[in-house]
Amino acid sequence: MARPDLQASVPVAVISSARIEQTGASNIQDVLATLPAVGQNVSRTSSNFSNTGNGTATVNLRNLGSSRTLVLIDGRRSLGIAGSSAVDVNNIPTDLVERVEVVTGGASAVYGSEAVAGVVNFVLKNNFEGLRLRAQNTVSDKGDAPRQYVSITGGHNFAEGRGNVTANFSYDNDHGLPSRNRSFSATDVPNRSSYAAQGLFDVSNPNQTQFSPSTGRTFTFNGANNLKGYQGANTDGYNRNGDRLLSVPVERYQGALLAHYDFSDAFKLYAQGQYTHTNSNASLEPSAIANTGPGAALSFDGSPYAGIPITSPYVPAAIRAAAIANGTNVIQFRRRSNDIFSRSNKNDRDFYRGVIGAKGEFNAGTTWSYDLYYEHSESRDHTTAQAIYTPNYGAALNNEIGPDGNVRCSDAAARAAGCVPINIFGFNTVTAAPAKFLQTYTGPTRNVTLVDGNTVQLTNGSNVAFDYLAKVKQDVVSGSINGDLFSLWGGPVAISFGGEYRHEKSTEVYDPFTQAGLSSGNQITNTKGSFNVKEGFVEVVAPIVENRPGLHYLGLEGAACYADYSTVGGVWSFKGGGSYAPTSDIRFRAIYSRATRAPNIGELYSSLSQTFPAVTDPCDQGGGNGDGAAIGALPAACRTIPGIANTVATRGSFAYTTSQIQTIDGLLGGNPKLREETADTITVGTVITPTFFKNFSMTVDYYHIKVKNAIGIIGQQVSVSQCFQTNNPLFCSNIVRDANGFISRVNALNLNTGSFLVSGIDVEARYAIPVGASRFDFDVMYNHRFKQEQTPFPGGPVQNELGQADCYSCGRLGSGFKDRGVANVTFSAPKFQLNYRLDYMGPLTDNLDGSTPPTRISAYVYHNLQGKVMVGGKQRMELYAGINNLLDTKPPRFGDTNPVTWPGTQTVADTYDLYGRMLYMGATFKF
């Protein structure tokens, strides 16, 4: 059998179908995640808090991001997630995979854009013969996190082996895992949330509000709904982890059909079809609503809501008296929305893929051949959740006793719109009628202008809910020709050349209330975009010398690809290198490549959202205090800004008021002016296959990848500070000042601004020992990392992430293990097989935020075991059982304010095992 990992000029890791089965995984991502070259991925254990796409499974080579890893199916592109080039490998049918080839290092010269970190190619079983049924059940040793998997694969050869039809159907139901089911994540650490289900009410003046037990001005309720003084979050607060998930439930239905028929050596027709339907559910604690902050209640006219008036008949007498005593006529509040609406979302996705192509030899007996195919793929991604219309919340809280003696809403316009008064004082005090009113838009049908300049219509009487619908389509036409040009001393010079046309279209559409920022979630507008690309490539492999005395092999190779994008224009990718083997026992290989990645639809056209960053203008003589008083000198550079000079001339100073600081906004989103990323990749390695040491092989490869013009954002305060220091348009173009020189907007749109650098050594070794009719197999994959760095902008500070843990939503590349490895020992007998796998993760630290003492994580080792028994003649039945995380090793635990903590997990959720000891049993039947 050919060994690409030993024969290729670039590092290649190959995962066979047998190895996939030994992991007990029903999702192929779980297998890839054990590879040392694979970084932290989006998965069912790290996506519970995603607005969309919960349970998505991606591949992230070298920690350079899933959008820089190209995923192929039988060497052909697969469809990306909406707005992105990252592929959801949930759509790969696990039991139909013959092997997975992982090519690490830039490969754009052969495969095109996105292959910056490497390529993951899923090779399917195109010539399956017979019928195979596999069923497996998985459960933790605690009796939770169940998972069922059933797969049927059937194939038939016909026309004397010239044709084959293979079909597969699989069902995978992962029930997920609640955070409350594990001791490390059962409760919020160190503190519960002060947004309690029974409410928290403060009678301080608005500029005094602290929601603190020390002031004596904050009230809440006990379990019997009796009023009491607030004693702190851990006594009276809400345990959010009681509602959250460690793992998102994911249910998948998959069907695939592969067929080919050889009419002749010159014309071989093939086709593939795939369909996947995925359901997933997130579980989040009910939304936190207050009278200030993001997602806060609004007055009926959409203006900020001051607080609950003390005249409301629902206000307890003791709270009213305390408010009067403190000289305030409104009550500040925080409350969880348990009895009003649920923001946990439901997601369903559909994926379709079809391929039809032809290949063959131009003339019988020659080396020249062709391959031509057309591929169409599309997906539909739909997410829904409940929400409320925030102006209705304020309207329902402002209430009074009406002429009939019943409580009614105070605002006449709100009453005319059907306002129902709401009582939020205590547990479960909101009835069905006000809850329905809060989830209904009762205003006039009208158009609202959005932050991106578009308009959206709000229709009277419509239900207010979060609704997201994404659609992606991809069409590919590709052709290639391969053959030998002429012969050198080492053999024929092989050439491959061809071209490809690809068109992609992506739309992401949100409900009108999310777009307008009038529901309880973040304001997000729609994303729509498309692009096409025309590519041409050529690759040459030239064996200079082969099988000569003192020189077993010497060969050179090179490739170039030109791509013309409708978005960024023409880009070049290329590679060059070769192999040298003085003997058959050892071979040296080296490749230099220039890879490119064009910006995806999301990066170019993603929806604009509005933020209100807390930025400080270096020109502010008030030092950011916001009282409008000058306490410092005006820097000389500020006097050159016309607006500031005019303000100083008329007012004598330049100082911001609190209102001016609070109203500084900014836009986040895509940028159609983006350019392509480029990456320089060097791999140098050795392949050792000693003839004197039979059944042993080892590869050692050094890699160095530098990504330039990386697409990202510049932090808003960074733009303000760097503009002042450097006057560089890269930063200054993000800042908008009004006629008086005051900053009114600081944008953070996508830019080609950063750079990434990763380097290290990969080692892979295999050894087999025959023992009669049985054998032992040993294999090791190990990675030692030298560098993992990113630089936010040219000349900016280098963030060294080597040895640092990944963190939640803070922009690191991933957990920067210095050392990581996986080792397998397999004993195979005619009727029995036993596999042991060890996964090693080196120690990590987190001190990039300057915390003292730094967070330290010791090395982690996971032990996994599987046994298999073959039953019956011709081994038609296999019974197997296994244990993953044999010693029930628990992840490190941190507080929820630690940057490395994923919400609901109290740990680095994308890095460590969250399940604990998992047991599985299964059976395979072959006919």
mmCIF file of C-alpha atoms in Angstrom, residues 775-899:
data_model
loop_
_atom_site.group_PDB
_atom_site.id
_atom_site.type_symbol
_atom_site.label_atom_id
_atom_site.label_comp_id
_atom_site.label_asym_id
_atom_site.label_seq_id
_atom_site.Cartn_x
_atom_site.Cartn_y
_atom_site.Cartn_z
ATOM 1 C CA ARG A 775 1.292 -8.410 15.434
ATOM 2 C CA PHE A 776 2.000 -5.345 17.551
ATOM 3 C CA ASP A 777 1.736 -1.929 15.924
ATOM 4 C CA PHE A 778 3.222 1.198 17.498
ATOM 5 C CA ASP A 779 2.822 4.721 16.172
ATOM 6 C CA VAL A 780 3.525 8.172 17.557
ATOM 7 C CA MET A 781 2.681 11.675 16.350
ATOM 8 C CA TYR A 782 4.423 14.482 18.203
ATOM 9 C CA ASN A 783 4.669 18.233 17.754
ATOM 10 C CA HIS A 784 7.113 20.611 19.391
ATOM 11 C CA ARG A 785 6.236 24.259 18.821
ATOM 12 C CA PHE A 786 8.897 26.966 18.660
ATOM 13 C CA LYS A 787 6.685 29.967 17.989
ATOM 14 C CA GLN A 788 3.078 31.076 18.039
ATOM 15 C CA GLU A 789 2.876 34.826 17.628
ATOM 16 C CA GLN A 790 0.553 37.460 16.280
ATOM 17 C CA THR A 791 1.119 41.142 15.646
ATOM 18 C CA PRO A 792 -2.039 43.286 15.510
ATOM 19 C CA PHE A 793 -0.663 45.920 13.144
ATOM 20 C CA PRO A 794 2.675 46.816 11.520
ATOM 21 C CA GLY A 795 5.062 47.995 14.208
ATOM 22 C CA GLY A 796 2.650 46.936 16.941
ATOM 23 C CA PRO A 797 3.480 44.813 19.973
ATOM 24 C CA VAL A 798 4.113 41.133 19.303
ATOM 25 C CA GLN A 799 1.818 38.874 21.296
ATOM 26 C CA ASN A 800 3.794 35.743 22.147
ATOM 27 C CA GLU A 801 1.272 32.942 22.649
ATOM 28 C CA LEU A 802 3.748 30.086 22.967
ATOM 29 C CA GLY A 803 2.797 28.098 26.051
ATOM 30 C CA GLN A 804 -0.318 30.242 26.583
ATOM 31 C CA ALA A 805 -3.841 28.870 27.018
ATOM 32 C CA ASP A 806 -6.576 29.827 24.612
ATOM 33 C CA CYS A 807 -9.193 32.252 25.879
ATOM 34 C CA TYR A 808 -12.835 33.034 25.237
ATOM 35 C CA SER A 809 -13.499 35.828 22.754
ATOM 36 C CA CYS A 810 -10.184 37.620 23.275
ATOM 37 C CA GLY A 811 -8.507 37.029 19.931
ATOM 38 C CA ARG A 812 -5.769 34.475 20.626
ATOM 39 C CA LEU A 813 -4.893 31.956 17.935
ATOM 40 C CA GLY A 814 -5.457 28.970 20.237
ATOM 41 C CA SER A 815 -3.771 27.061 23.037
ATOM 42 C CA GLY A 816 -0.076 27.340 22.209
ATOM 43 C CA PHE A 817 1.197 23.989 23.442
ATOM 44 C CA LYS A 818 4.973 23.719 23.314
ATOM 45 C CA ASP A 819 4.592 19.949 23.254
ATOM 46 C CA ARG A 820 1.705 17.779 22.189
ATOM 47 C CA GLY A 821 1.492 14.176 21.042
ATOM 48 C CA VAL A 822 -0.588 11.070 20.519
ATOM 49 C CA ALA A 823 0.649 7.474 20.740
ATOM 50 C CA ASN A 824 -1.069 4.219 19.800
ATOM 51 C CA VAL A 825 -0.263 0.614 20.661
ATOM 52 C CA THR A 826 -2.363 -2.011 18.887
ATOM 53 C CA PHE A 827 -2.236 -5.776 19.308
ATOM 54 C CA SER A 828 -3.977 -7.604 16.477
ATOM 55 C CA ALA A 829 -4.748 -11.337 16.504
ATOM 56 C CA PRO A 830 -6.881 -13.289 14.031
ATOM 57 C CA LYS A 831 -9.953 -13.046 16.282
ATOM 58 C CA PHE A 832 -9.076 -10.233 18.645
ATOM 59 C CA GLN A 833 -7.724 -6.681 18.688
ATOM 60 C CA LEU A 834 -6.738 -4.388 21.566
ATOM 61 C CA ASN A 835 -5.843 -0.711 21.115
ATOM 62 C CA TYR A 836 -4.444 1.723 23.653
ATOM 63 C CA ARG A 837 -4.135 5.432 22.849
ATOM 64 C CA LEU A 838 -2.395 8.100 24.894
ATOM 65 C CA ASP A 839 -3.061 11.784 24.280
ATOM 66 C CA TYR A 840 -0.537 14.220 25.746
ATOM 67 C CA MET A 841 -0.966 17.982 26.140
ATOM 68 C CA GLY A 842 1.912 19.964 27.589
ATOM 69 C CA PRO A 843 1.612 22.560 30.382
ATOM 70 C CA LEU A 844 0.135 25.987 29.706
ATOM 71 C CA THR A 845 0.118 29.412 31.328
ATOM 72 C CA ASP A 846 -2.082 32.461 31.023
ATOM 73 C CA ASN A 847 -0.349 35.743 31.825
ATOM 74 C CA LEU A 848 -0.801 37.791 28.658
ATOM 75 C CA ASP A 849 -3.214 40.106 30.448
ATOM 76 C CA GLY A 850 -0.593 40.830 33.110
ATOM 77 C CA SER A 851 -2.436 38.944 35.844
ATOM 78 C CA THR A 852 -0.477 38.176 38.996
ATOM 79 C CA PRO A 853 -0.022 35.396 39.835
ATOM 80 C CA PRO A 854 -0.433 33.947 36.325
ATOM 81 C CA THR A 855 -2.859 31.119 35.636
ATOM 82 C CA ARG A 856 -0.932 27.835 35.339
ATOM 83 C CA ILE A 857 -2.170 24.543 33.889
ATOM 84 C CA SER A 858 -0.137 21.383 34.334
ATOM 85 C CA ALA A 859 0.391 18.835 31.569
ATOM 86 C CA TYR A 860 -2.584 16.636 30.752
ATOM 87 C CA VAL A 861 -2.530 12.959 29.772
ATOM 88 C CA TYR A 862 -5.619 11.096 28.590
ATOM 89 C CA HIS A 863 -5.711 7.288 28.405
ATOM 90 C CA ASN A 864 -8.079 5.514 26.000
ATOM 91 C CA LEU A 865 -8.716 1.822 25.469
ATOM 92 C CA GLN A 866 -10.649 -0.304 22.967
ATOM 93 C CA GLY A 867 -11.067 -4.039 22.560
ATOM 94 C CA LYS A 868 -12.583 -5.838 19.589
ATOM 95 C CA VAL A 869 -13.623 -9.457 19.053
ATOM 96 C CA MET A 870 -14.246 -10.990 15.619
ATOM 97 C CA VAL A 871 -17.038 -13.568 15.594
ATOM 98 C CA GLY A 872 -18.103 -16.099 12.979
ATOM 99 C CA GLY A 873 -16.646 -17.306 9.750
ATOM 100 C CA LYS A 874 -14.852 -14.767 7.612
ATOM 101 C CA GLN A 875 -15.164 -12.401 10.587
ATOM 102 C CA ARG A 876 -18.593 -11.276 9.520
ATOM 103 C CA MET A 877 -19.375 -9.862 12.943
ATOM 104 C CA GLU A 878 -17.259 -7.652 15.194
ATOM 105 C CA LEU A 879 -18.123 -6.777 18.765
ATOM 106 C CA TYR A 880 -16.199 -3.933 20.337
ATOM 107 C CA ALA A 881 -16.139 -1.867 23.504
ATOM 108 C CA GLY A 882 -14.011 1.025 24.642
ATOM 109 C CA ILE A 883 -13.298 3.634 27.273
ATOM 110 C CA ASN A 884 -12.185 7.171 26.521
ATOM 111 C CA ASN A 885 -10.558 9.182 29.308
ATOM 112 C CA LEU A 886 -9.995 5.991 31.262
ATOM 113 C CA LEU A 887 -8.882 7.751 34.476
ATOM 114 C CA ASP A 888 -11.736 10.294 34.389
ATOM 115 C CA THR A 889 -9.303 13.214 34.214
ATOM 116 C CA LYS A 890 -11.132 16.467 34.889
ATOM 117 C CA PRO A 891 -10.298 19.750 33.142
ATOM 118 C CA PRO A 892 -8.640 22.631 35.005
ATOM 119 C CA ARG A 893 -11.135 24.891 36.758
ATOM 120 C CA PHE A 894 -11.182 28.699 36.684
ATOM 121 C CA GLY A 895 -13.462 31.539 37.621
ATOM 122 C CA ASP A 896 -15.880 32.874 35.042
ATOM 123 C CA THR A 897 -14.049 36.217 35.020
ATOM 124 C CA ASN A 898 -10.826 34.512 33.934
ATOM 125 C CA PRO A 899 -10.235 35.181 30.194
#
